[in-house]
mmCIF file of C-alpha atoms in Angstrom:
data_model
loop_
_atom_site.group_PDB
_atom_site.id
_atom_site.type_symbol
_atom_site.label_atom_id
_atom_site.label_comp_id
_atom_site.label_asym_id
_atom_site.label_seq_id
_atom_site.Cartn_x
_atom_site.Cartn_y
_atom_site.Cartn_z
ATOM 1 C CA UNK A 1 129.310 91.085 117.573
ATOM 2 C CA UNK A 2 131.051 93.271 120.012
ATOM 3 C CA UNK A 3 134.494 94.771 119.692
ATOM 4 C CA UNK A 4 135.869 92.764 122.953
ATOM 5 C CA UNK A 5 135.450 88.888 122.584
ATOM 6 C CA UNK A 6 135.739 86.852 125.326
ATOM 7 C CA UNK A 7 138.932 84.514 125.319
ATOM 8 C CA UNK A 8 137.177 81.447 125.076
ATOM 9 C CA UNK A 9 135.309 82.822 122.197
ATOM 10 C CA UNK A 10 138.425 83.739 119.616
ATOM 11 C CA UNK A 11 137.766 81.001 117.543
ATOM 12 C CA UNK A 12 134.504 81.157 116.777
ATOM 13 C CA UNK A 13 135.118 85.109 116.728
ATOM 14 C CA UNK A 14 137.411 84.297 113.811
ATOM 15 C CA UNK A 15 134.589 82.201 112.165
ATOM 16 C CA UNK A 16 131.957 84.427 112.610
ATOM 17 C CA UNK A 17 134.548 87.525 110.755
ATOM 18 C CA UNK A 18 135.522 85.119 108.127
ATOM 19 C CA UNK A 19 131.290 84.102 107.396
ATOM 20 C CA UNK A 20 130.994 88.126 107.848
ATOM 21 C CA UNK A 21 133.706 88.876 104.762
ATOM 22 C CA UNK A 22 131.867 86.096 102.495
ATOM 23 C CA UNK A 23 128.527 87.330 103.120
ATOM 24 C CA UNK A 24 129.680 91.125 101.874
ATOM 25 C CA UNK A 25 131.565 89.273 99.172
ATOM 26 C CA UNK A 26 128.262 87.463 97.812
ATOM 27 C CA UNK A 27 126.230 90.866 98.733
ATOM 28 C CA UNK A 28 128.510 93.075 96.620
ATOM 29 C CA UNK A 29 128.379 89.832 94.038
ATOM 30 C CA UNK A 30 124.757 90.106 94.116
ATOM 31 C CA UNK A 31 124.202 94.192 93.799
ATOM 32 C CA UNK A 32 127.024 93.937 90.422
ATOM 33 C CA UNK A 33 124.816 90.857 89.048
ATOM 34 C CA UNK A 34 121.292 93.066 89.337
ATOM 35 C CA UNK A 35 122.805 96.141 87.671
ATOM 36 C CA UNK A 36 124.430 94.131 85.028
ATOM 37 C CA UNK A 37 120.711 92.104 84.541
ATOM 38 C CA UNK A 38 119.158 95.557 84.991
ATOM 39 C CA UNK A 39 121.655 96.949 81.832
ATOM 40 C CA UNK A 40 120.723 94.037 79.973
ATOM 41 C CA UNK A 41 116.914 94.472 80.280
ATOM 42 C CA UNK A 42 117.048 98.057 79.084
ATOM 43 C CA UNK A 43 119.010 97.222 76.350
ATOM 44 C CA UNK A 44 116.787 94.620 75.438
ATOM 45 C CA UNK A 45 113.941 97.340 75.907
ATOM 46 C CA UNK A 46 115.533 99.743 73.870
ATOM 47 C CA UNK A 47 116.191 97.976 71.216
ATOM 48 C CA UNK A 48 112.622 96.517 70.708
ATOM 49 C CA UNK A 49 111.160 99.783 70.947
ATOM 50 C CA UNK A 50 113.824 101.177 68.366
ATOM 51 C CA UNK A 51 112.331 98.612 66.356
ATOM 52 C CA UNK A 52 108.590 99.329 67.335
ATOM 53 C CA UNK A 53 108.937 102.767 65.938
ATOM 54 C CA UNK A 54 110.005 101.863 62.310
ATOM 55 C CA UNK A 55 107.207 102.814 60.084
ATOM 56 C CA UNK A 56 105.725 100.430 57.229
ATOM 57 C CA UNK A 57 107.437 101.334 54.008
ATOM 58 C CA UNK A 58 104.756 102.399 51.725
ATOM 59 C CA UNK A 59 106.137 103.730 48.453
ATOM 60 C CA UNK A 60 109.805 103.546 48.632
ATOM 61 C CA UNK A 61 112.529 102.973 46.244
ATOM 62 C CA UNK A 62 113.113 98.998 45.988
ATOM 63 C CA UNK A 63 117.180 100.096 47.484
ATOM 64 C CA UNK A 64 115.517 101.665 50.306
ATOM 65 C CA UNK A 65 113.273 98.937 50.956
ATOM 66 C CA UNK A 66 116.472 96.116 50.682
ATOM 67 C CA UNK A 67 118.340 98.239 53.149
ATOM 68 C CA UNK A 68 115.430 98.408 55.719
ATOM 69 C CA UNK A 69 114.404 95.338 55.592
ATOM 70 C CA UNK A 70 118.281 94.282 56.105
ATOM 71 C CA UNK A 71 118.088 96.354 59.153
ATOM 72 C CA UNK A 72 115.366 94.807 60.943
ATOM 73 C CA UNK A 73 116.458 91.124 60.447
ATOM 74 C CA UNK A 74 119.852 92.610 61.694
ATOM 75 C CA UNK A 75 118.090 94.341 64.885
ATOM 76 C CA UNK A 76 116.126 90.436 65.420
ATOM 77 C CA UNK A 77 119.579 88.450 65.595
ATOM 78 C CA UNK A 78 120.367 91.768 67.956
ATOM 79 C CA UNK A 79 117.403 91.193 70.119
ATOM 80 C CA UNK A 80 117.287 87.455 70.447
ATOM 81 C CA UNK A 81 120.805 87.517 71.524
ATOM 82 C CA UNK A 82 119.752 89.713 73.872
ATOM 83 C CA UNK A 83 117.076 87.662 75.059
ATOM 84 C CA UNK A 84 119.233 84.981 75.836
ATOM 85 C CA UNK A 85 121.661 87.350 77.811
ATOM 86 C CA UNK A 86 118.650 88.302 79.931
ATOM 87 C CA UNK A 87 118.224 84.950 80.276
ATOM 88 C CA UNK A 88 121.339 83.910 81.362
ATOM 89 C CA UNK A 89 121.692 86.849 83.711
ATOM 90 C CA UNK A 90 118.986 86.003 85.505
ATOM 91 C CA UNK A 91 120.276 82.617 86.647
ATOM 92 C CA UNK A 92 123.385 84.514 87.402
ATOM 93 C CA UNK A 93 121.033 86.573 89.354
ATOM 94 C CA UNK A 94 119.198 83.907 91.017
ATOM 95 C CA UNK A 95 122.158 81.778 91.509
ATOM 96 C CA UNK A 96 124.034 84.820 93.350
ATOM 97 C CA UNK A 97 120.924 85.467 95.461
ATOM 98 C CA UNK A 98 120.594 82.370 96.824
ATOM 99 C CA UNK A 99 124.916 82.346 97.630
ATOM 100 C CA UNK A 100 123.962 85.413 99.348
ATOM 101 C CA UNK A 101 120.948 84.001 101.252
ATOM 102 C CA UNK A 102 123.238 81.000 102.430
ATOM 103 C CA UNK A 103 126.184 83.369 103.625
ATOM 104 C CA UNK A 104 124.455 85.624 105.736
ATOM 105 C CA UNK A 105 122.415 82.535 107.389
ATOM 106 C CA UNK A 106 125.684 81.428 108.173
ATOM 107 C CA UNK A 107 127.028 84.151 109.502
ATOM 108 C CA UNK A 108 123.781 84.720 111.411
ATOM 109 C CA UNK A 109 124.096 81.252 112.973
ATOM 110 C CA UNK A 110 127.882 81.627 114.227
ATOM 111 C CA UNK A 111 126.594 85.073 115.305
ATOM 112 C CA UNK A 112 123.701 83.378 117.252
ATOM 113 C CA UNK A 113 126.133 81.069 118.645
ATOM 114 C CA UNK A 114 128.231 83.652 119.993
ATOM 115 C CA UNK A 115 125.446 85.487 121.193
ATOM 116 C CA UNK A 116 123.967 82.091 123.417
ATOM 117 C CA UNK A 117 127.295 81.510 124.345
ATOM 118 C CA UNK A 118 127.717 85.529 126.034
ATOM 119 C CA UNK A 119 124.063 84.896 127.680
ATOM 120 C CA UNK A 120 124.967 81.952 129.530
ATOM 121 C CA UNK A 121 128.532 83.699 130.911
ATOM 122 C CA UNK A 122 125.896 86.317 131.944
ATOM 123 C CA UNK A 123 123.467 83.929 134.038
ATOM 124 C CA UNK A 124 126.681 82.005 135.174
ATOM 125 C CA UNK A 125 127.893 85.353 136.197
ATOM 126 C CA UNK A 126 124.620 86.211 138.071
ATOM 127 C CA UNK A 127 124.090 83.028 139.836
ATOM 128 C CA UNK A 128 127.778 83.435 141.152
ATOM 129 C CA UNK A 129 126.695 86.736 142.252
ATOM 130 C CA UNK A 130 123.521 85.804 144.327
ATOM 131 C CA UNK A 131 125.128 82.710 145.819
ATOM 132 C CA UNK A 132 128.004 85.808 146.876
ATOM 133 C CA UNK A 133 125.050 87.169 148.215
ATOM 134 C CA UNK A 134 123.188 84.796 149.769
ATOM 135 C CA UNK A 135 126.246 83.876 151.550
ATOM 136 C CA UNK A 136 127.071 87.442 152.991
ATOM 137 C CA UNK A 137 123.473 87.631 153.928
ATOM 138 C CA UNK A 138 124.077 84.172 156.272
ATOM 139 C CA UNK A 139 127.028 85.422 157.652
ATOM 140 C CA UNK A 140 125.799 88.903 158.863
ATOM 141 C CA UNK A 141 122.562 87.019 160.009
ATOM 142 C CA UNK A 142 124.826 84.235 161.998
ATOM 143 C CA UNK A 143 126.456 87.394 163.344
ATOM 144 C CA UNK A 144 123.821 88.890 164.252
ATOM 145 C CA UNK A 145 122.246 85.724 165.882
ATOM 146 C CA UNK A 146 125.256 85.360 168.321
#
């Protein structure tokens, strides 16, 4: 959009910087939502792999045993609930992208509208000019006829 806007062309002007705040809104939205998914994955990650590298107990005091075993069902309830916040942040994800995806096609369709609407001032603004011309061409021919 340009930095002058043409009188008739305020309001939708107004629209089109309104459609342009929500779309950076629901971009910024969007970015915070697939670093907070992205946090959640790793964590997820991390704490399957922390789990990954306990070693089978072979001979090991029965306490020992208790407490590991303790451990791991408490790192399970740890990952499932992790699970399900992955989960859920990626239909936060997916629900943000697609807010995002229907902002900026708004925007680009008040932007498009501005856009057809500066074109035709343009050819308007030509046609007035060759008729100008055509008519300063008649006249010096007419005078030049006499």
């Amino acid at each position: 959009m340009t930095a002058r806007t043409h009188p008739d062309d305020r309001g939708l002007a107004a629209v089109a910087r309104v459609r342009g705040v929500r779309e950076t809104d629901s971009r910024i939205g969007l970015q915070r939502m697939l670093m907070e998914e992205s946090a959640v994955r790793g964590r997820l990650s991390s704490l399957e792999s922390s789990v990954a590298a306990i070693e089978p107990a072979g001979t090991v005091p029965v306490g020992e045993l208790v407490a590991q075993r303790t451990a791991l069902a408490g790192a399970a309830v740890l990952i499932g609930e992790t699970r399900d916040a992955v989960a859920t942040a990626e239909v936060v994800s997916a629900e943000a992208r697609a807010r995002w995806a229907s902002d900026r096609s708004r925007l680009a369709a008040v932007e498009h509208l501005l856009e057809r609407r500066a074109a035709r001032r343009r050819t308007e603004a030509d046609r007035r000019e060759a008729c100008e011309a055509d008519d300063l061409a008649a006249q010096r021919w007419q005078r030049g006829a006499r």
